[in-house]
Amino acid sequence: MTEPLVTAVVTTYDRPDNLREAVESVREQTYDPVELVVVDDHSPTPARDVLADVDLGSLAAHRVVRHERNRGANAARNTGIDAARGEYVAFLDDDDYWLPKKLARQVHAIEAGDCGVAYCGIRRVLPDAERIEIPDAVDDDMTKALLCANVVGSMSVALVETAVAERVPLDERFPCWADLEWFVNLSRETDFTRVPEPLVAYNCDSPGRLTEDFEKTERGYELFVAEFEPLAARYGDRFRRKFRAWAAFRAGKSAVHAGRYDRARELLSGAVRDYPYEPQFATYLLAALGGERTHELGRRVRALGS
């Protein structure tokens, strides 16, 4: 029997060196057949020029779709879904890359599990080390789990049935937390299956990561709470408060790392107030109380314990 076609969607903006590595990791997949769709969100150096000398002849098909103006990552992903001809679609951010067996493992898992989404672990590439991260198994309600934490990971770890992705487009309002927003909505449409292997490499020192921009993080936080608090409330008022607390904690942690200590204290105090049962909420609040001084102390204590 012929294996189903997988569409690999690489979204890119102004990272020409990273883009080549990402695309080459698609070409090196052991799975066949794969089509490649590169969505260029109006990069200063067009992606078509960057990839002009990359041999893609082994792929089932390949093309570059360029936006006439910069529209943001989620619009680029939706363009990729619209262009996909495969039965499955998998996203790859231009500063990540896939390990060779990524698609093969996920297609097998998604078909064996009769579900619509497969996700995997990552190899986090740090400046002087690597760390393997495998997501914990979710044995209960995936939607409920995702409302409190991104138990799946980044966009680059997921393989999605294209028909499901077409029913659940990404919300282009989100400048940040778009992956989590999408996963919550996907979980309301289909089941997920986990591949407990590190099949994606995530470059932590890549310039321009959205996590470095706290204003975008805060906007994503506000949109996420507004969109999903009614859904969380269906699980009861205690869970609604837990949902709000976890969202505030994620935003507050980003504020700490961005040096926005006043805002961090507001967010983390709210997290502790809404759900005082999670110790790390209070730990981060303590780190934010004295600004840079207590934050640095917290970093040193954490380094000693690691």
Backbone as numpy.savetxt, mean C-alpha at the origin, in Angstrom:
# Nx Ny Nz CAx CAy CAz Cx Cy Cz
-3.87 -26.75 -19.95 -4.71 -25.55 -19.95 -3.83 -24.29 -19.95
-4.29 -23.25 -20.65 -3.56 -21.99 -20.70 -3.75 -21.23 -19.39
-2.64 -20.73 -18.85 -2.72 -19.95 -17.61 -3.42 -18.62 -17.91
-4.15 -18.07 -16.91 -4.84 -16.79 -17.13 -3.84 -15.63 -17.29
-4.17 -14.68 -18.14 -3.33 -13.50 -18.33 -3.38 -12.61 -17.09
-2.20 -12.14 -16.66 -2.09 -11.19 -15.56 -1.61 -9.86 -16.13
-2.29 -8.78 -15.76 -1.84 -7.44 -16.14 -1.05 -6.84 -14.98
0.20 -6.51 -15.24 1.03 -5.81 -14.26 0.96 -4.32 -14.56
0.45 -3.56 -13.61 0.31 -2.11 -13.79 1.39 -1.42 -12.96
2.33 -0.79 -13.63 3.38 -0.01 -12.97 3.02 1.46 -13.10
2.75 2.10 -11.97 2.43 3.53 -11.99 3.70 4.31 -11.66
3.93 5.40 -12.37 5.21 6.10 -12.21 5.05 7.60 -12.35
5.89 8.30 -11.56 6.03 9.74 -11.73 7.44 10.15 -11.32
8.24 10.54 -12.29 9.54 11.18 -12.08 10.52 10.35 -11.25
10.54 9.05 -11.48 11.57 8.21 -10.87 12.18 7.32 -11.97
12.88 7.89 -12.92 13.35 7.11 -14.07 14.26 5.95 -13.69
15.16 6.15 -12.73 16.06 5.06 -12.35 15.30 3.92 -11.69
14.38 4.24 -10.80 13.59 3.20 -10.14 12.67 2.49 -11.12
12.14 3.24 -12.07 11.17 2.67 -13.01 11.78 1.51 -13.79
12.99 1.64 -14.23 13.63 0.56 -14.99 13.71 -0.71 -14.15
14.11 -0.57 -12.88 14.23 -1.75 -12.01 12.86 -2.39 -11.79
11.83 -1.57 -11.59 10.48 -2.11 -11.38 10.02 -2.89 -12.61
10.18 -2.30 -13.78 9.74 -2.95 -15.01 10.54 -4.22 -15.27
11.82 -4.19 -15.00 12.63 -5.40 -15.20 12.18 -6.52 -14.26
11.68 -6.16 -13.07 11.20 -7.21 -12.16 9.90 -7.83 -12.66
9.12 -7.09 -13.45 7.94 -7.66 -14.11 8.40 -8.63 -15.20
9.36 -8.18 -15.97 9.88 -9.03 -17.07 10.47 -10.33 -16.54
11.05 -10.32 -15.36 11.73 -11.49 -14.81 10.79 -12.44 -14.06
9.49 -12.21 -14.09 8.57 -13.11 -13.41 8.60 -14.50 -14.04
8.53 -15.52 -13.18 8.50 -16.89 -13.68 7.13 -17.24 -14.26
6.13 -16.45 -13.91 4.77 -16.69 -14.41 4.65 -16.22 -15.86
3.82 -16.91 -16.61 3.54 -16.55 -17.99 2.11 -16.99 -18.30
1.26 -16.13 -18.90 1.56 -14.87 -19.59 1.31 -13.62 -18.73
2.10 -12.58 -19.00 1.98 -11.30 -18.30 1.97 -10.19 -19.34
1.02 -9.27 -19.19 1.09 -8.04 -19.96 1.49 -6.92 -19.01
2.23 -5.97 -19.54 2.70 -4.83 -18.76 2.01 -3.56 -19.24
1.43 -2.83 -18.28 0.88 -1.51 -18.56 1.61 -0.53 -17.65
2.36 0.38 -18.23 3.02 1.43 -17.47 2.17 2.69 -17.59
1.73 3.22 -16.46 0.94 4.45 -16.47 1.84 5.58 -16.00
2.16 6.46 -16.92 3.05 7.60 -16.68 2.18 8.80 -16.32
2.28 9.23 -15.06 1.45 10.34 -14.59 2.09 11.68 -14.94
2.42 11.84 -16.22 2.99 13.06 -16.79 4.35 13.39 -16.17
5.24 12.40 -16.19 6.60 12.60 -15.68 7.37 13.60 -16.54
8.29 14.39 -15.95 9.12 15.30 -16.75 9.90 14.58 -17.85
10.45 13.40 -17.52 11.05 12.55 -18.53 10.06 11.44 -18.83
9.48 11.42 -20.02 8.44 10.43 -20.31 8.90 9.00 -20.09
8.04 8.19 -19.51 8.38 6.80 -19.23 8.72 6.04 -20.51
8.10 6.39 -21.60 8.39 5.72 -22.87 9.86 5.88 -23.25
10.42 7.07 -22.98 11.83 7.31 -23.28 12.73 6.54 -22.31
12.34 6.50 -21.04 13.14 5.79 -20.04 13.26 4.31 -20.39
12.19 3.75 -20.92 12.13 2.30 -21.17 12.45 1.93 -22.61
12.90 2.88 -23.39 13.08 2.64 -24.83 14.04 1.48 -25.12
15.06 1.30 -24.29 16.04 0.24 -24.56 15.89 -0.97 -23.64
14.76 -1.07 -22.93 14.52 -2.24 -22.08 13.82 -3.31 -22.93
14.39 -4.49 -22.97 13.85 -5.58 -23.79 12.63 -6.19 -23.08
11.47 -6.00 -23.66 10.22 -6.51 -23.08 9.57 -7.55 -23.99
10.36 -8.11 -24.90 9.83 -9.04 -25.88 9.29 -10.33 -25.30
9.70 -10.68 -24.08 9.22 -11.92 -23.47 7.82 -11.80 -22.89
7.30 -10.58 -22.79 5.97 -10.37 -22.22 4.88 -10.62 -23.26
3.70 -10.95 -22.79 2.58 -11.19 -23.71 2.20 -9.90 -24.45
2.34 -8.77 -23.77 2.06 -7.47 -24.38 2.65 -6.41 -23.46
2.88 -5.24 -24.01 3.36 -4.13 -23.17 3.02 -2.81 -23.84
2.66 -1.82 -23.02 2.37 -0.49 -23.53 2.50 0.53 -22.41
2.68 1.77 -22.82 2.76 2.90 -21.89 1.57 3.81 -22.14
0.88 4.15 -21.06 -0.23 5.10 -21.13 0.21 6.35 -20.37
0.20 7.49 -21.04 0.68 8.72 -20.40 -0.47 9.69 -20.18
-0.58 10.19 -18.93 -1.56 11.23 -18.63 -1.11 12.56 -19.23
-2.05 13.34 -19.70 -1.73 14.64 -20.28 -1.40 15.68 -19.22
-1.73 15.38 -17.98 -1.35 16.21 -16.83 -1.18 15.31 -15.63
-0.51 15.80 -14.62 -0.32 15.01 -13.41 -1.62 14.94 -12.63
-2.09 13.70 -12.39 -3.41 13.51 -11.77 -3.32 12.77 -10.43
-2.17 12.29 -10.04 -2.04 11.60 -8.76 -2.03 10.09 -8.92
-1.53 9.42 -7.87 -1.30 7.98 -7.93 -2.59 7.19 -8.13
-3.66 7.60 -7.45 -4.90 6.82 -7.56 -5.52 6.91 -8.94
-5.45 8.10 -9.56 -5.94 8.23 -10.92 -5.12 7.36 -11.86
-3.81 7.29 -11.62 -2.95 6.43 -12.45 -3.34 4.97 -12.29
-3.66 4.56 -11.07 -4.06 3.16 -10.85 -5.39 2.86 -11.52
-6.31 3.79 -11.45 -7.59 3.58 -12.13 -7.40 3.51 -13.65
-6.50 4.31 -14.17 -6.17 4.21 -15.60 -5.64 2.82 -15.92
-4.81 2.29 -15.03 -4.28 0.94 -15.23 -5.36 -0.12 -15.23
-6.33 0.01 -14.33 -7.45 -0.94 -14.29 -8.23 -0.87 -15.59
-8.49 0.35 -16.07 -9.23 0.52 -17.31 -8.50 -0.10 -18.50
-7.16 -0.05 -18.47 -6.37 -0.56 -19.59 -6.11 -2.06 -19.51
-6.37 -2.67 -18.35 -6.01 -4.08 -18.14 -6.84 -5.01 -19.02
-6.16 -5.96 -19.63 -6.84 -6.98 -20.43 -6.77 -8.35 -19.76
-6.04 -8.43 -18.66 -5.86 -9.71 -17.98 -7.03 -10.07 -17.08
-7.07 -11.32 -16.69 -8.07 -11.78 -15.74 -7.76 -11.27 -14.34
-6.46 -11.06 -14.09 -6.01 -10.51 -12.81 -5.19 -9.26 -13.08
-5.19 -8.34 -12.10 -4.38 -7.13 -12.19 -3.55 -7.01 -10.91
-2.29 -6.63 -11.09 -1.38 -6.45 -9.96 -0.66 -5.12 -10.12
-0.65 -4.32 -9.06 -0.01 -3.01 -9.11 1.42 -3.10 -8.60
2.29 -2.26 -9.18 3.66 -2.14 -8.70 4.04 -0.68 -8.70
4.31 -0.13 -7.51 4.80 1.24 -7.42 6.20 1.29 -8.03
6.54 2.42 -8.63 7.78 2.48 -9.40 9.04 2.42 -8.54
8.92 2.59 -7.23 10.11 2.48 -6.38 10.13 1.17 -5.59
9.30 0.22 -5.95 9.35 -1.14 -5.42 9.72 -2.09 -6.56
9.99 -3.33 -6.22 10.15 -4.34 -7.28 9.70 -5.69 -6.75
9.29 -6.54 -7.69 8.80 -7.87 -7.35 9.91 -8.90 -7.40
9.84 -9.90 -6.52 10.71 -11.06 -6.64 10.13 -11.98 -7.72
10.97 -12.80 -8.36 10.54 -13.52 -9.57 9.31 -14.41 -9.43
9.05 -14.97 -8.27 7.93 -15.91 -8.14 6.65 -15.25 -7.63
6.64 -13.93 -7.57 5.51 -13.22 -6.96 4.19 -13.56 -7.64
4.09 -13.38 -8.93 2.82 -13.60 -9.61 2.44 -15.08 -9.63
3.41 -15.95 -9.83 3.12 -17.39 -9.86 2.52 -17.85 -8.54
3.12 -17.43 -7.43 2.61 -17.83 -6.12 1.20 -17.28 -5.90
0.96 -16.05 -6.31 -0.32 -15.43 -6.03 -1.44 -15.97 -6.92
-1.15 -16.22 -8.18 -2.19 -16.79 -9.04 -2.60 -18.15 -8.51
-1.63 -18.96 -8.10 -1.96 -20.28 -7.54 -2.81 -20.12 -6.28
-2.44 -19.18 -5.41 -3.17 -19.00 -4.15 -4.58 -18.50 -4.38
-4.74 -17.55 -5.29 -6.06 -16.96 -5.50 -7.01 -17.97 -6.14
-6.49 -18.83 -7.03 -7.35 -19.82 -7.66 -7.63 -21.00 -6.73
-6.66 -21.37 -5.91 -6.89 -22.45 -4.95 -7.86 -22.02 -3.86
-7.84 -20.72 -3.53 -8.70 -20.23 -2.45 -10.04 -19.72 -2.90
-10.27 -19.70 -4.21 -11.55 -19.23 -4.76 -11.91 -17.87 -4.17
-10.98 -16.92 -4.31 -11.19 -15.59 -3.74 -10.79 -14.55 -4.77
-10.91 -13.28 -4.41 -10.65 -12.21 -5.36 -9.38 -11.43 -5.17
-8.72 -11.62 -4.00 -7.48 -10.88 -3.71 -6.48 -11.82 -3.05
-5.22 -11.76 -3.52 -4.12 -12.45 -2.85 -3.07 -11.40 -2.48
-2.50 -11.52 -1.28 -1.46 -10.57 -0.86 -0.30 -11.34 -0.23
0.83 -10.68 -0.08 2.05 -11.37 0.35 2.86 -10.49 1.29
3.99 -11.03 1.74 4.90 -10.28 2.59 5.87 -9.44 1.77
6.72 -8.69 2.49 7.68 -7.81 1.83 9.08 -8.01 2.40
10.04 -7.62 1.61 11.43 -7.48 2.05 11.69 -5.99 2.13
11.76 -5.45 3.33 11.94 -4.00 3.52 13.44 -3.68 3.40
13.80 -2.91 2.38 15.20 -2.61 2.10 15.57 -1.28 2.76
16.39 -1.37 3.79 16.85 -0.21 4.54 18.24 0.19 4.05
18.74 1.38 4.40 20.06 1.80 3.91 21.18 0.84 4.25
21.10 0.17 5.41 22.20 -0.70 5.82 21.76 -2.11 6.21
20.53 -2.47 5.86 20.03 -3.80 6.25 18.75 -4.11 5.48
18.27 -5.33 5.65 16.97 -5.74 5.11 16.16 -6.37 6.22
14.84 -6.20 6.17 13.96 -6.79 7.17 12.79 -7.46 6.47
12.55 -8.70 6.83 11.44 -9.46 6.25 10.19 -9.21 7.09
9.08 -8.90 6.43 7.81 -8.69 7.13 6.73 -9.53 6.46
6.16 -10.45 7.22 5.08 -11.31 6.74 3.81 -10.91 7.48
2.76 -10.56 6.78 1.52 -10.16 7.47 0.93 -11.32 8.26
0.40 -11.00 9.43 -0.25 -12.03 10.24 -1.52 -12.53 9.54
-1.85 -13.77 9.81 -3.08 -14.33 9.25 -4.29 -13.66 9.90
-5.32 -13.43 9.12 -6.59 -12.88 9.62 -7.61 -14.00 9.54
-7.99 -14.50 10.68 -8.89 -15.67 10.73 -10.36 -15.29 10.82
-10.62 -14.01 11.04 -12.01 -13.59 11.27 -12.44 -12.66 10.14
-13.02 -11.56 10.47 -13.61 -10.61 9.54 -12.52 -9.69 8.98
-12.18 -9.83 7.69 -11.12 -9.02 7.09 -11.48 -7.55 7.10
-12.73 -7.21 6.83 -13.14 -5.81 6.85 -12.91 -5.20 8.22
-13.30 -5.91 9.25 -13.14 -5.41 10.62 -11.66 -5.22 10.95
-10.81 -6.16 10.53 -9.37 -6.06 10.77 -8.79 -4.84 10.07
-9.19 -4.62 8.81 -8.64 -3.51 8.04 -9.11 -2.16 8.54
-10.25 -2.09 9.17 -10.71 -0.82 9.72 -9.79 -0.31 10.82
-9.06 -1.21 11.46 -8.15 -0.80 12.52 -6.69 -0.76 12.07
-6.31 -1.58 11.12 -4.90 -1.62 10.71 -4.79 -2.15 9.30
-3.76 -1.69 8.60 -3.52 -2.23 7.26 -2.82 -3.57 7.40
-3.61 -4.63 7.48 -3.08 -5.97 7.67 -2.66 -6.61 6.35
-2.82 -5.88 5.26 -2.43 -6.38 3.93 -1.07 -5.84 3.52
-0.91 -4.52 3.53 0.35 -3.92 3.14 0.16 -2.87 2.06
1.18 -2.65 1.25 1.14 -1.63 0.21 0.43 -2.15 -1.04
0.21 -1.26 -2.00 -0.43 -1.66 -3.25 0.38 -2.71 -3.98
1.69 -2.69 -3.81 2.56 -3.58 -4.57 2.44 -5.05 -4.18
1.78 -5.35 -3.06 1.72 -6.75 -2.59 0.48 -7.49 -3.07
-0.45 -6.79 -3.72 -1.76 -7.39 -4.00 -1.91 -7.83 -5.45
-2.59 -8.95 -5.63 -3.08 -9.41 -6.93 -4.60 -9.46 -6.80
-5.31 -8.85 -7.76 -6.75 -8.68 -7.64 -7.42 -9.16 -8.91
-8.53 -9.85 -8.75 -9.34 -10.22 -9.91 -9.80 -8.94 -10.60
-9.54 -8.83 -11.88 -9.81 -7.58 -12.59 -11.28 -7.18 -12.52
-12.19 -8.16 -12.61 -13.61 -7.84 -12.53 -13.97 -7.19 -11.20
-13.31 -7.62 -10.12 -13.55 -7.01 -8.81 -12.98 -5.60 -8.77
-11.76 -5.43 -9.30 -11.14 -4.10 -9.32 -11.97 -3.11 -10.12
-12.59 -3.58 -11.18 -13.43 -2.69 -11.99 -14.67 -2.25 -11.23
-15.17 -3.12 -10.34 -16.35 -2.74 -9.53 -15.99 -1.81 -8.39
-14.70 -1.83 -7.99 -14.27 -1.07 -6.81 -13.09 -0.17 -7.20
-13.32 0.92 -7.93 -12.21 1.80 -8.31 -11.63 2.49 -7.08
-10.40 2.95 -7.22 -9.77 3.69 -6.13 -10.37 5.09 -6.03
-10.47 5.58 -4.81 -11.01 6.91 -4.55 -9.90 7.94 -4.80
-10.06 8.74 -5.84 -9.00 9.66 -6.25 -8.88 10.89 -5.35
-9.76 11.01 -4.35 -9.62 12.11 -3.40 -8.48 11.88 -2.43
-8.10 10.61 -2.21 -7.14 10.27 -1.17 -5.71 10.55 -1.62
-5.02 11.50 -0.96 -3.60 11.72 -1.27 -2.70 10.74 -0.52
-3.26 10.08 0.46 -2.54 9.12 1.30 -3.59 8.16 1.89
-3.14 6.99 2.35 -4.02 5.95 2.89 -4.93 5.36 1.81
-4.58 5.58 0.54 -5.42 5.08 -0.55 -5.42 3.56 -0.59
-4.27 2.95 -0.28 -4.21 1.49 -0.29 -5.16 0.92 0.75
-5.16 1.48 1.96 -6.03 0.97 3.01 -7.51 1.19 2.66
-7.82 2.36 2.13 -9.21 2.65 1.72 -9.68 1.62 0.70
-8.81 1.32 -0.28 -9.18 0.37 -1.32 -9.36 -1.03 -0.77
-8.43 -1.44 0.10 -8.52 -2.79 0.66 -9.80 -2.97 1.49
-10.18 -1.94 2.25 -11.43 -2.05 3.02 -12.60 -2.28 2.06
-12.67 -1.49 1.00 -13.79 -1.64 0.07 -13.72 -2.96 -0.70
-12.53 -3.42 -1.06 -12.41 -4.73 -1.71 -12.89 -5.84 -0.78
-12.58 -5.71 0.52 -12.95 -6.76 1.47 -14.46 -6.89 1.63
-15.19 -5.86 1.23 -16.65 -5.92 1.28 -17.23 -6.59 0.04
-16.37 -6.84 -0.96 -16.78 -7.44 -2.22 -16.33 -8.88 -2.40
-15.19 -9.23 -1.76 -14.60 -10.53 -2.06 -13.73 -10.99 -0.89
-13.33 -12.26 -0.90 -12.44 -12.80 0.12 -10.98 -12.55 -0.26
-10.12 -12.55 0.76 -8.68 -12.37 0.61 -7.97 -13.68 0.96
-6.83 -13.92 0.35 -5.97 -15.02 0.76 -4.54 -14.51 0.91
-3.82 -15.05 1.89 -2.47 -14.59 2.21 -1.43 -15.57 1.70
-0.38 -15.05 1.07 0.79 -15.85 0.70 1.90 -15.45 1.66
2.24 -16.30 2.64 3.17 -15.89 3.69 4.64 -15.96 3.25
4.97 -15.25 2.20 6.33 -15.17 1.68 6.65 -13.72 1.34
7.92 -13.30 1.48 8.30 -11.93 1.10 8.56 -11.86 -0.40
7.58 -11.46 -1.16 7.66 -11.49 -2.63 7.76 -10.11 -3.26
7.83 -9.07 -2.41 7.97 -7.69 -2.88 9.09 -7.04 -2.09
9.94 -6.28 -2.78 10.99 -5.49 -2.11 10.54 -4.04 -2.06
10.60 -3.47 -0.88 10.11 -2.12 -0.62 11.31 -1.25 -0.25
11.60 -0.24 -1.07 12.76 0.62 -0.85 12.42 1.75 0.12
12.85 1.60 1.37 12.45 2.56 2.40 13.09 3.94 2.22
14.24 4.02 1.55 14.91 5.31 1.41 14.61 5.98 0.09
13.57 5.50 -0.61 13.21 6.11 -1.89 12.70 7.53 -1.67
13.18 8.51 -2.46 12.71 9.89 -2.28 11.25 10.04 -2.70
10.56 10.94 -2.00 9.20 11.27 -2.41 8.13 10.34 -1.90
8.43 9.45 -0.94 7.39 8.61 -0.37 6.31 9.49 0.24
5.05 9.10 0.03 3.95 9.90 0.57 4.00 9.98 2.09
4.57 8.96 2.73 4.63 8.96 4.19 5.47 10.10 4.72
6.28 10.75 3.86 7.13 11.85 4.31 6.35 13.17 4.36
5.16 13.22 3.83 4.39 14.45 3.72 3.22 14.38 4.69
3.34 15.03 5.85 2.32 14.89 6.87 1.01 15.52 6.47
1.04 16.62 5.68 -0.22 17.25 5.27 -1.07 16.25 4.48
-0.45 15.47 3.61 -1.19 14.46 2.86 -1.68 13.34 3.78
-0.84 12.96 4.75 -1.26 11.95 5.71 -2.49 12.40 6.48
-2.48 13.65 6.93 -3.61 14.14 7.71 -4.88 14.21 6.87
-4.73 14.61 5.61 -5.91 14.64 4.73 -6.45 13.23 4.51
-5.54 12.25 4.31 -5.97 10.87 4.18 -6.68 10.37 5.43
-6.15 10.74 6.58 -6.76 10.36 7.87 -8.19 10.91 7.98
-8.36 12.19 7.65 -9.69 12.81 7.76 -10.69 12.14 6.81
-10.26 11.89 5.59 -11.14 11.23 4.62 -11.50 9.82 5.05
-10.50 9.10 5.58 -10.71 7.71 5.98 -11.74 7.63 7.11
-11.59 8.48 8.11 -12.53 8.47 9.23 -13.93 8.85 8.76
-14.03 9.88 7.93 -15.34 10.32 7.45 -16.02 9.22 6.63
-15.25 8.51 5.82 -15.85 7.49 4.95 -16.26 6.25 5.72
-15.45 5.82 6.69 -15.67 4.50 7.27 -16.20 4.48 8.70
-16.33 5.62 9.36 -16.88 5.59 10.71 -18.29 5.00 10.74
-19.17 5.31 9.78 -20.49 4.66 9.80 -20.41 3.15 9.67
-19.47 2.65 8.88 -19.29 1.21 8.76 -18.79 0.62 10.07
-17.82 1.29 10.70 -17.30 0.80 11.98 -18.39 0.77 13.04
-19.30 1.74 13.00 -20.37 1.81 13.99 -21.31 0.61 13.92
-21.36 -0.05 12.76 -22.21 -1.24 12.66 -21.72 -2.37 13.55
-20.45 -2.33 13.92 -19.89 -3.34 14.82 -20.08 -2.98 16.29
-20.74 -1.87 16.56 -20.98 -1.44 17.93 -20.18 -0.20 18.28
-20.61 0.52 19.30 -19.97 1.79 19.64 -18.56 1.60 20.16
-18.29 0.52 20.89 -16.93 0.30 21.38 -15.98 0.10 20.19
-16.40 -0.64 19.19 -15.53 -0.83 18.03 -15.38 0.47 17.26
-16.43 1.27 17.19 -16.33 2.57 16.52 -15.24 3.41 17.18
-15.19 3.41 18.51 -14.14 4.17 19.20 -12.76 3.56 18.94
-12.70 2.24 18.90 -11.43 1.57 18.58 -10.96 1.95 17.19
-11.87 1.96 16.23 -11.55 2.38 14.86 -10.99 3.80 14.84
-11.66 4.73 15.51 -11.19 6.10 15.56 -9.82 6.20 16.22
-9.62 5.40 17.26 -8.35 5.45 17.97 -7.19 4.97 17.10
-7.40 3.88 16.39 -6.33 3.36 15.53 -6.02 4.33 14.40
-7.03 4.95 13.83 -6.79 5.94 12.78 -6.01 7.13 13.33
-6.41 7.62 14.49 -5.70 8.74 15.10 -4.27 8.35 15.47
-4.08 7.12 15.90 -2.73 6.66 16.23 -1.83 6.66 15.00
-2.33 6.13 13.88 -1.49 6.10 12.68 -1.12 7.51 12.24
-2.09 8.42 12.27 -1.82 9.81 11.90 -0.89 10.46 12.92
-1.12 10.18 14.20 -0.30 10.76 15.24 1.14 10.29 15.18
1.33 9.02 14.86 2.69 8.49 14.72 3.42 9.19 13.57
2.70 9.42 12.47 3.30 10.14 11.34 3.66 11.57 11.75
2.79 12.19 12.57 3.08 13.55 13.03 4.34 13.59 13.90
4.52 12.58 14.74 5.73 12.51 15.56 6.96 12.46 14.67
6.96 11.56 13.69 8.13 11.39 12.83 8.37 12.61 11.95
7.30 13.39 11.69 7.45 14.62 10.91 7.84 15.81 11.78
7.94 15.61 13.10 8.28 16.70 14.00 7.13 17.64 14.30
5.89 17.21 13.98 4.70 18.02 14.24 4.15 17.63 15.62
4.86 18.00 16.65 4.57 17.46 17.98 3.25 17.97 18.57
2.88 19.22 18.30 1.60 19.72 18.82 0.45 18.88 18.26
0.47 18.67 16.94 -0.60 17.88 16.33 -0.53 16.43 16.76
0.69 15.92 16.94 0.85 14.54 17.40 0.20 14.35 18.77
0.39 15.32 19.65 -0.19 15.20 20.99 -1.71 15.20 20.92
-2.29 16.03 20.05 -3.74 16.05 19.89 -4.27 14.70 19.41
-3.64 14.18 18.37 -4.11 12.93 17.79 -3.91 11.76 18.74
-2.75 11.69 19.38 -2.45 10.55 20.25 -3.26 10.62 21.55
-3.52 11.83 22.04 -4.40 11.96 23.22 -5.79 11.44 22.88
-6.26 11.75 21.68 -7.56 11.24 21.25 -7.58 9.72 21.14
-6.46 9.15 20.66 -6.39 7.69 20.55 -6.46 7.04 21.93
-5.73 7.59 22.89 -5.74 7.04 24.25 -7.12 7.21 24.88
-7.74 8.33 24.65 -9.06 8.57 25.23 -10.11 7.60 24.65
-10.08 7.41 23.34 -11.09 6.57 22.71 -10.88 5.08 22.97
-9.59 4.68 23.12 -9.32 3.24 23.29 -8.07 3.09 24.15
-8.23 3.16 25.48 -7.07 3.16 26.38 -6.45 1.78 26.61
-6.89 0.78 25.85 -6.44 -0.60 26.09 -5.22 -0.99 25.25
-4.77 -0.10 24.37 -3.64 -0.41 23.51 -2.39 0.34 24.02
-1.39 -0.37 24.59 -0.24 0.30 25.23 0.55 1.23 24.31
0.68 0.90 23.03 1.53 1.72 22.18 0.95 3.11 21.93
-0.36 3.27 22.12 -0.93 4.61 21.99 -0.30 5.53 23.05
-0.26 5.06 24.27 0.31 5.87 25.36 1.81 6.02 25.20
2.48 4.99 24.69 3.93 5.06 24.49 4.29 6.18 23.53
3.57 6.26 22.41 3.85 7.32 21.44 3.44 8.69 21.98
2.37 8.73 22.76 1.97 10.00 23.35 3.08 10.51 24.27
3.65 9.63 25.08 4.75 10.03 25.96 5.94 10.54 25.15
6.22 9.88 24.01 7.34 10.32 23.17 7.10 11.70 22.59
5.82 12.07 22.40 5.50 13.36 21.81 5.39 14.48 22.83
5.26 14.14 24.11 4.95 15.16 25.12 6.01 16.24 25.21
7.28 15.87 25.17 8.36 16.85 25.30 8.99 17.24 23.99
8.30 16.98 22.89 8.83 17.37 21.59 10.05 16.55 21.20
11.02 17.21 20.59 12.21 16.52 20.06 12.98 15.80 21.17
13.01 16.38 22.37 13.78 15.77 23.47 13.24 14.40 23.84
11.94 14.29 24.09 11.38 12.99 24.47 11.28 12.04 23.27
11.13 12.60 22.08 11.12 11.76 20.89 12.48 11.08 20.72
13.56 11.85 20.88 14.89 11.27 20.75 15.15 10.24 21.84
14.69 10.51 23.06 14.83 9.55 24.14 14.11 8.25 23.80
12.91 8.38 23.27 12.15 7.20 22.86 12.87 6.40 21.79
13.48 7.08 20.82 14.23 6.38 19.77 15.39 5.60 20.36
16.07 6.20 21.34 17.23 5.52 21.94 16.79 4.29 22.73
15.69 4.43 23.47 15.19 3.28 24.23 14.76 2.15 23.29
14.11 2.53 22.20 13.68 1.51 21.23 14.89 0.82 20.60
15.93 1.60 20.29 17.14 1.02 19.67 17.81 0.04 20.62
17.82 0.36 21.91 18.42 -0.57 22.90 17.65 -1.87 22.99
16.33 -1.79 22.81 15.50 -2.99 22.93 15.45 -3.85 21.68
15.94 -3.32 20.57 15.86 -4.06 19.29 17.08 -4.92 19.04
